[in-house]
């Protein structure tokens, strides 16, 4: 029987320009908020790091670049931590001592590492490197999502989901890791769908070091592989593929052990209170946002927007959970686990719109594919039953 991850492959060859078009549209859209941010900071990308002049890292920043642009303390954001990681990748220098909850920050060091490599170790170039990595990552994510969609039998224009994704666009302007995560996530799924398992395993290792929740992606793929095996039951358990999928979580575990030795605490110690039973933290957030809506002008702006956004996002994610639960396609397992974790977040992660659109960015990136593939008409009765595949 035909492998459902390989349908309609000729369409991808007939329209090779569509993935490039998706990437080009994404670049154009992404440059709009970037240019707006650069205008505010006089064209200097250091302002997008969102570092205040009175925080400890400011001394290193001004030593590296006398023109470094600082923001109001209330505008401080996570770009500061990736800037520090780029300067001090293994937490053996000074930068890691100048940020708060440093063990936790280094638990998702991948974006800072890549920026450090792109900047060639030049501290003054790190802000530009963070921005460049984000822009390139969004373009790669758009092109790869287009190819993945065709591979799975849907439209190549699915890559435009990246261009129209507010969470990813915000992450780009805030210099946070969701942009790089999106690229590695989609590329990993594309390689796995194409049965290039060894290459996919390598990108999954990188993905797991970008952000802790991405450890769920290879686990989700493992669930999908087991479901395929159970549906066929004429092949042995895919031990080699499951072993490859274990490399990402293993690399993550090794890095966590290193951080435990370096900092004297587990990075996860700082996440206490981050999670609750699914939907309960979101319900608390909706209630709190509704009370904000009756506050002063600035507070009411947050509350009035947050409550309906939270309700809509929860409904979308919940619908995706129902659709993906059957694990019919390569995207279903990763979506299922990422969405479930997202729905376990407490108000700290989803109450404020800027945080919420970042936190839901990965499951919402996959959701259109999850739903479209579930609705796609079946051409053969046994399409979901996989054929034997090679082992890398």
Short mmCIF file of C-alpha atoms in Angstrom, two decimals:
data_model
loop_
_atom_site.label_atom_id
_atom_site.label_comp_id
_atom_site.label_asym_id
_atom_site.label_seq_id
_atom_site.Cartn_x
_atom_site.Cartn_y
_atom_site.Cartn_z
CA UNK A 1 0.00 0.00 0.00
CA UNK A 2 1.04 3.55 -0.56
CA UNK A 3 2.89 5.48 2.15
CA UNK A 4 0.65 8.48 3.03
CA UNK A 5 3.67 10.74 3.60
CA UNK A 6 4.72 10.55 -0.02
CA UNK A 7 1.61 11.40 -2.01
CA UNK A 8 1.57 13.93 -4.83
CA UNK A 9 5.33 14.28 -4.92
CA UNK A 10 5.33 15.16 -8.65
CA UNK A 11 3.47 18.40 -7.84
CA UNK A 12 6.46 19.59 -5.86
CA UNK A 13 8.69 19.19 -8.91
CA UNK A 14 6.18 20.88 -11.21
CA UNK A 15 6.00 24.01 -9.06
CA UNK A 16 9.50 24.53 -7.64
CA UNK A 17 8.95 28.27 -7.61
CA UNK A 18 6.10 28.14 -5.06
CA UNK A 19 8.34 27.42 -2.02
CA UNK A 20 10.59 30.28 -3.16
CA UNK A 21 7.55 32.53 -3.53
CA UNK A 22 6.42 31.64 -0.02
CA UNK A 23 9.87 32.46 1.32
CA UNK A 24 9.95 35.77 -0.60
CA UNK A 25 6.52 36.82 0.68
CA UNK A 26 7.58 35.90 4.20
CA UNK A 27 10.73 38.01 3.88
CA UNK A 28 8.74 40.98 2.59
CA UNK A 29 6.15 40.76 5.37
CA UNK A 30 8.77 40.20 8.06
CA UNK A 31 10.80 43.22 6.98
CA UNK A 32 7.86 45.55 7.65
CA UNK A 33 7.93 45.27 11.49
CA UNK A 34 11.72 44.93 11.44
CA UNK A 35 12.15 48.20 9.57
CA UNK A 36 9.69 49.83 11.93
CA UNK A 37 11.73 48.67 14.92
CA UNK A 38 15.00 49.74 13.32
CA UNK A 39 13.60 53.20 12.64
CA UNK A 40 12.85 53.61 16.36
CA UNK A 41 16.44 52.73 17.20
CA UNK A 42 18.11 54.80 14.52
CA UNK A 43 18.79 51.80 12.32
CA UNK A 44 20.74 50.02 15.07
CA UNK A 45 19.60 46.40 15.68
CA UNK A 46 20.94 46.46 19.25
CA UNK A 47 17.73 48.18 20.33
CA UNK A 48 15.81 45.04 19.36
CA UNK A 49 17.68 43.12 22.08
CA UNK A 50 15.48 45.05 24.54
CA UNK A 51 18.18 45.68 27.14
CA UNK A 52 17.87 48.44 29.75
CA UNK A 53 20.81 50.69 30.57
CA UNK A 54 20.66 49.91 34.29
CA UNK A 55 20.84 46.10 34.10
CA UNK A 56 24.11 44.20 34.66
CA UNK A 57 24.55 43.14 31.02
CA UNK A 58 24.62 46.78 29.92
CA UNK A 59 28.26 47.15 30.88
CA UNK A 60 29.36 44.37 28.55
CA UNK A 61 27.13 45.74 25.81
CA UNK A 62 28.63 49.23 25.94
CA UNK A 63 32.17 47.83 26.15
CA UNK A 64 31.48 45.92 22.93
CA UNK A 65 29.61 48.75 21.19
CA UNK A 66 29.56 52.33 22.43
CA UNK A 67 26.50 52.97 20.22
CA UNK A 68 24.43 50.17 21.77
CA UNK A 69 20.77 51.23 22.01
CA UNK A 70 19.00 50.67 25.33
CA UNK A 71 15.30 50.62 26.19
CA UNK A 72 13.16 51.52 29.17
CA UNK A 73 13.43 48.90 31.96
CA UNK A 74 9.77 48.03 31.42
CA UNK A 75 10.55 47.03 27.82
CA UNK A 76 13.22 44.49 28.82
CA UNK A 77 12.71 41.15 27.09
CA UNK A 78 14.27 37.78 26.36
CA UNK A 79 16.61 38.94 23.61
CA UNK A 80 18.96 39.97 26.42
CA UNK A 81 19.45 36.34 27.40
CA UNK A 82 20.25 35.17 23.89
CA UNK A 83 22.68 38.06 23.57
CA UNK A 84 24.41 36.85 26.74
CA UNK A 85 24.48 33.25 25.51
CA UNK A 86 26.03 34.32 22.22
CA UNK A 87 28.83 36.02 24.18
CA UNK A 88 29.27 33.18 26.67
CA UNK A 89 28.04 29.99 24.94
CA UNK A 90 29.18 27.44 27.54
CA UNK A 91 28.53 29.61 30.62
CA UNK A 92 32.22 29.79 31.49
CA UNK A 93 32.75 33.50 30.99
CA UNK A 94 31.24 36.57 32.63
CA UNK A 95 28.00 37.10 30.70
CA UNK A 96 26.12 34.21 32.30
CA UNK A 97 26.67 35.77 35.74
CA UNK A 98 24.94 38.99 34.64
CA UNK A 99 21.50 37.62 33.81
CA UNK A 100 18.74 36.37 36.08
CA UNK A 101 17.80 32.66 36.34
CA UNK A 102 20.83 31.89 34.19
CA UNK A 103 20.58 28.09 34.48
CA UNK A 104 17.06 28.23 33.08
CA UNK A 105 18.09 30.63 30.29
CA UNK A 106 20.87 28.31 29.19
CA UNK A 107 18.43 25.41 29.08
CA UNK A 108 17.41 26.71 25.63
CA UNK A 109 20.70 28.03 24.32
CA UNK A 110 20.50 27.06 20.63
CA UNK A 111 19.45 30.42 19.20
CA UNK A 112 22.20 32.21 21.11
CA UNK A 113 24.75 29.64 19.94
CA UNK A 114 23.84 30.11 16.28
CA UNK A 115 24.00 33.91 16.64
CA UNK A 116 27.41 33.57 18.26
CA UNK A 117 28.63 31.52 15.30
CA UNK A 118 27.15 33.91 12.74
CA UNK A 119 28.76 36.89 14.48
CA UNK A 120 32.17 35.13 14.43
CA UNK A 121 32.58 35.87 18.11
CA UNK A 122 32.38 39.66 17.64
CA UNK A 123 30.18 41.01 20.42
CA UNK A 124 29.27 44.15 18.48
CA UNK A 125 27.85 41.98 15.68
CA UNK A 126 25.65 39.79 17.90
CA UNK A 127 22.45 41.92 17.63
CA UNK A 128 22.68 41.88 13.85
CA UNK A 129 23.40 38.14 13.93
CA UNK A 130 20.32 37.49 16.07
CA UNK A 131 18.20 39.44 13.60
CA UNK A 132 19.75 37.77 10.55
CA UNK A 133 19.26 34.28 11.98
CA UNK A 134 15.61 35.13 12.65
CA UNK A 135 14.98 36.44 9.13
CA UNK A 136 16.69 33.53 7.39
CA UNK A 137 14.90 31.05 9.68
CA UNK A 138 11.46 32.40 8.76
CA UNK A 139 12.26 32.16 5.05
CA UNK A 140 13.52 28.59 5.46
CA UNK A 141 10.43 27.69 7.50
CA UNK A 142 8.14 29.06 4.78
CA UNK A 143 9.88 27.21 1.96
CA UNK A 144 10.12 23.96 3.92
CA UNK A 145 6.47 24.15 5.00
CA UNK A 146 5.48 24.51 1.35
CA UNK A 147 7.48 21.40 0.44
CA UNK A 148 6.13 19.47 3.43
CA UNK A 149 2.57 20.35 2.52
CA UNK A 150 3.03 19.07 -1.03
CA UNK A 151 4.70 15.94 0.28
CA UNK A 152 1.61 15.26 2.35
CA UNK A 153 -0.80 16.00 -0.48
CA UNK A 154 -1.93 19.55 0.28
CA UNK A 155 -1.29 22.93 -1.35
CA UNK A 156 2.28 24.25 -1.76
CA UNK A 157 0.98 27.65 -0.72
CA UNK A 158 0.77 26.43 2.87
CA UNK A 159 4.19 28.04 3.31
CA UNK A 160 2.42 31.39 3.53
CA UNK A 161 1.25 30.38 7.02
CA UNK A 162 4.68 31.57 8.20
CA UNK A 163 4.29 34.99 6.58
CA UNK A 164 0.88 35.51 8.20
CA UNK A 165 1.86 34.22 11.65
CA UNK A 166 1.82 37.07 14.23
CA UNK A 167 3.63 35.02 16.88
CA UNK A 168 6.61 34.35 14.60
CA UNK A 169 6.71 37.95 13.37
CA UNK A 170 6.73 39.18 16.95
CA UNK A 171 9.47 36.71 17.89
CA UNK A 172 11.55 38.13 15.05
CA UNK A 173 11.25 41.71 16.30
CA UNK A 174 11.88 40.62 19.91
CA UNK A 175 14.90 38.46 18.90
CA UNK A 176 13.60 35.29 20.53
CA UNK A 177 14.09 31.67 19.50
CA UNK A 178 10.73 30.78 17.92
CA UNK A 179 11.97 31.78 14.46
CA UNK A 180 14.88 29.32 14.52
CA UNK A 181 12.65 26.73 16.17
CA UNK A 182 10.07 27.03 13.39
CA UNK A 183 12.70 26.44 10.71
CA UNK A 184 14.21 23.40 12.41
CA UNK A 185 10.78 21.98 13.26
CA UNK A 186 9.47 22.10 9.70
CA UNK A 187 12.74 20.95 8.14
CA UNK A 188 12.85 18.00 10.56
CA UNK A 189 9.30 16.97 9.65
CA UNK A 190 10.04 17.36 5.94
CA UNK A 191 13.14 15.18 6.15
CA UNK A 192 11.30 12.56 8.19
CA UNK A 193 8.39 12.52 5.74
CA UNK A 194 10.90 11.99 2.93
CA UNK A 195 12.36 9.09 4.89
CA UNK A 196 15.73 10.80 5.27
CA UNK A 197 15.79 9.66 8.84
CA UNK A 198 19.46 10.23 9.68
CA UNK A 199 19.37 13.83 8.41
CA UNK A 200 16.10 14.42 10.25
CA UNK A 201 17.62 13.06 13.44
CA UNK A 202 20.46 15.59 13.16
CA UNK A 203 18.06 18.52 12.80
CA UNK A 204 15.97 17.17 15.67
CA UNK A 205 19.05 17.23 17.90
CA UNK A 206 19.51 20.91 17.05
CA UNK A 207 15.79 21.54 17.57
CA UNK A 208 15.79 20.04 21.06
CA UNK A 209 18.54 22.47 22.09
CA UNK A 210 16.61 25.53 20.88
CA UNK A 211 13.75 25.29 23.38
CA UNK A 212 12.73 22.70 25.94
CA UNK A 213 9.23 21.93 24.55
CA UNK A 214 10.79 20.80 21.28
CA UNK A 215 11.90 17.62 23.03
CA UNK A 216 8.28 16.59 22.48
CA UNK A 217 8.72 16.65 18.68
CA UNK A 218 10.81 13.46 18.34
CA UNK A 219 8.59 11.85 20.96
CA UNK A 220 5.55 12.76 18.87
CA UNK A 221 7.20 11.34 15.78
CA UNK A 222 7.92 8.18 17.74
CA UNK A 223 4.22 7.88 18.60
CA UNK A 224 3.36 8.28 14.93
CA UNK A 225 5.89 5.61 13.95
CA UNK A 226 4.43 3.21 16.50
CA UNK A 227 0.92 3.92 15.23
CA UNK A 228 2.05 3.15 11.66
CA UNK A 229 3.66 -0.07 12.82
CA UNK A 230 0.52 -1.09 14.71
CA UNK A 231 -1.68 -0.30 11.67
CA UNK A 232 0.46 -2.44 9.36
CA UNK A 233 1.55 -5.19 11.75
CA UNK A 234 3.36 -6.92 8.91
CA UNK A 235 6.73 -5.38 9.75
CA UNK A 236 8.85 -5.43 12.85
CA UNK A 237 8.92 -2.59 15.36
CA UNK A 238 10.88 0.28 13.75
CA UNK A 239 13.74 0.05 16.24
CA UNK A 240 16.29 1.90 14.12
CA UNK A 241 13.98 4.85 13.52
CA UNK A 242 13.00 5.03 17.17
CA UNK A 243 16.69 4.96 18.09
CA UNK A 244 17.35 7.90 15.78
CA UNK A 245 14.46 9.78 17.34
CA UNK A 246 15.97 9.27 20.78
CA UNK A 247 19.11 11.23 19.87
CA UNK A 248 17.44 14.63 20.31
CA UNK A 249 16.14 14.00 23.84
CA UNK A 250 19.46 12.36 24.70
CA UNK A 251 21.43 15.43 23.58
CA UNK A 252 19.06 17.60 25.56
CA UNK A 253 19.58 15.43 28.66
CA UNK A 254 23.36 15.61 28.31
CA UNK A 255 23.21 19.41 28.07
CA UNK A 256 20.96 19.57 31.15
CA UNK A 257 23.42 17.44 33.13
CA UNK A 258 26.21 19.81 32.07
CA UNK A 259 24.18 22.80 33.25
CA UNK A 260 23.44 21.06 36.55
CA UNK A 261 27.18 20.65 37.09
CA UNK A 262 27.91 24.22 35.97
CA UNK A 263 25.21 26.05 37.92
CA UNK A 264 24.54 23.71 40.80
CA UNK A 265 20.85 23.45 39.95
CA UNK A 266 18.65 21.99 37.26
CA UNK A 267 17.43 24.53 34.68
CA UNK A 268 13.90 23.24 35.19
CA UNK A 269 13.93 24.43 38.80
CA UNK A 270 12.88 27.88 37.58
CA UNK A 271 9.79 26.53 35.81
CA UNK A 272 7.88 25.68 38.97
CA UNK A 273 4.40 27.13 38.64
CA UNK A 274 4.63 27.40 34.84
CA UNK A 275 2.19 24.55 34.17
CA UNK A 276 -1.18 23.31 35.37
CA UNK A 277 -3.86 20.85 34.28
CA UNK A 278 -4.86 21.52 30.63
CA UNK A 279 -7.08 24.56 30.11
CA UNK A 280 -7.15 25.53 33.82
CA UNK A 281 -4.37 28.10 33.51
CA UNK A 282 -6.03 29.48 30.39
CA UNK A 283 -9.35 29.83 32.21
CA UNK A 284 -7.59 31.70 35.02
CA UNK A 285 -5.96 33.93 32.43
CA UNK A 286 -9.30 34.72 30.78
CA UNK A 287 -10.78 35.65 34.16
CA UNK A 288 -7.81 37.83 35.04
CA UNK A 289 -7.83 39.48 31.62
CA UNK A 290 -11.53 40.23 32.00
CA UNK A 291 -10.81 42.02 35.27
CA UNK A 292 -8.05 44.02 33.53
CA UNK A 293 -10.62 45.24 31.02
CA UNK A 294 -12.30 47.26 33.79
CA UNK A 295 -9.04 48.97 34.79
CA UNK A 296 -7.35 52.18 33.69
CA UNK A 297 -6.72 52.98 30.03
CA UNK A 298 -3.47 51.03 29.55
CA UNK A 299 -4.53 48.05 31.66
CA UNK A 300 -7.89 47.83 29.93
CA UNK A 301 -6.19 47.64 26.53
CA UNK A 302 -4.46 44.43 27.61
CA UNK A 303 -7.53 42.90 29.19
CA UNK A 304 -9.89 43.75 26.35
CA UNK A 305 -7.60 42.04 23.84
CA UNK A 306 -6.39 39.10 25.92
CA UNK A 307 -9.69 37.47 26.86
CA UNK A 308 -11.06 36.95 23.32
CA UNK A 309 -7.61 36.04 21.97
CA UNK A 310 -7.20 33.39 24.66
CA UNK A 311 -10.64 31.95 24.01
CA UNK A 312 -10.05 31.74 20.26
CA UNK A 313 -6.54 30.26 20.64
CA UNK A 314 -7.75 27.65 23.15
CA UNK A 315 -10.57 26.64 20.82
CA UNK A 316 -8.18 26.30 17.90
CA UNK A 317 -5.66 24.25 19.85
CA UNK A 318 -8.39 22.06 21.34
CA UNK A 319 -9.88 21.38 17.91
CA UNK A 320 -6.46 20.39 16.67
CA UNK A 321 -6.07 17.96 19.57
CA UNK A 322 -9.24 16.16 18.55
CA UNK A 323 -8.23 16.03 14.90
CA UNK A 324 -4.62 14.94 15.53
CA UNK A 325 -5.48 12.28 18.10
CA UNK A 326 -5.70 9.55 15.45
CA UNK A 327 -2.04 10.10 14.47
CA UNK A 328 -2.69 9.64 10.77
CA UNK A 329 0.03 11.97 9.47
CA UNK A 330 3.61 12.83 10.27
CA UNK A 331 2.61 16.23 11.71
CA UNK A 332 -0.01 14.85 14.08
CA UNK A 333 2.18 13.46 16.87
CA UNK A 334 4.36 16.57 17.23
CA UNK A 335 1.31 18.83 17.07
CA UNK A 336 -0.56 16.77 19.64
CA UNK A 337 2.17 17.01 22.28
CA UNK A 338 3.13 20.64 21.59
CA UNK A 339 -0.50 21.78 21.72
CA UNK A 340 -1.22 19.79 24.88
CA UNK A 341 1.80 21.33 26.64
CA UNK A 342 0.77 24.81 25.50
CA UNK A 343 -2.70 24.31 26.94
CA UNK A 344 -1.08 23.48 30.30
CA UNK A 345 0.49 26.93 30.62
CA UNK A 346 -0.32 29.14 33.58
CA UNK A 347 -1.17 32.88 33.29
CA UNK A 348 2.53 33.76 33.44
CA UNK A 349 2.88 32.34 29.93
CA UNK A 350 -0.38 33.33 28.23
CA UNK A 351 -2.05 36.23 30.05
CA UNK A 352 -0.29 38.97 28.11
CA UNK A 353 -0.84 38.98 24.32
CA UNK A 354 2.85 39.36 23.43
CA UNK A 355 3.69 36.22 25.41
CA UNK A 356 0.63 34.27 24.35
CA UNK A 357 1.21 34.68 20.60
CA UNK A 358 4.77 33.42 21.08
CA UNK A 359 3.76 30.44 23.19
CA UNK A 360 1.12 29.22 20.74
CA UNK A 361 3.30 29.84 17.68
CA UNK A 362 4.57 26.28 17.18
CA UNK A 363 1.27 24.36 17.42
CA UNK A 364 -0.48 27.03 15.35
CA UNK A 365 2.23 26.69 12.71
CA UNK A 366 1.30 23.03 12.27
CA UNK A 367 -2.45 23.34 12.83
CA UNK A 368 -3.47 24.24 9.23
CA UNK A 369 -1.71 21.11 7.97
CA UNK A 370 -3.24 18.97 10.71
CA UNK A 371 -6.77 20.09 9.85
CA UNK A 372 -6.30 20.14 6.06
CA UNK A 373 -4.91 16.62 5.99
CA UNK A 374 -7.76 15.36 8.15
CA UNK A 375 -10.28 16.84 5.73
CA UNK A 376 -8.47 15.75 2.58
CA UNK A 377 -10.46 13.15 0.66
CA UNK A 378 -8.98 9.68 0.67
CA UNK A 379 -8.07 8.29 -2.75
CA UNK A 380 -7.66 4.71 -1.62
CA UNK A 381 -9.23 2.82 1.23
CA UNK A 382 -5.87 1.81 2.67
CA UNK A 383 -4.02 5.08 2.32
CA UNK A 384 -3.30 5.34 6.02
CA UNK A 385 -1.63 1.95 6.15
CA UNK A 386 2.08 2.47 5.57
CA UNK A 387 4.23 0.52 3.20
CA UNK A 388 7.60 -0.79 4.32
CA UNK A 389 10.22 1.95 4.43
CA UNK A 390 13.96 1.77 4.33
CA UNK A 391 16.07 2.14 7.45
CA UNK A 392 18.92 4.62 7.44
#
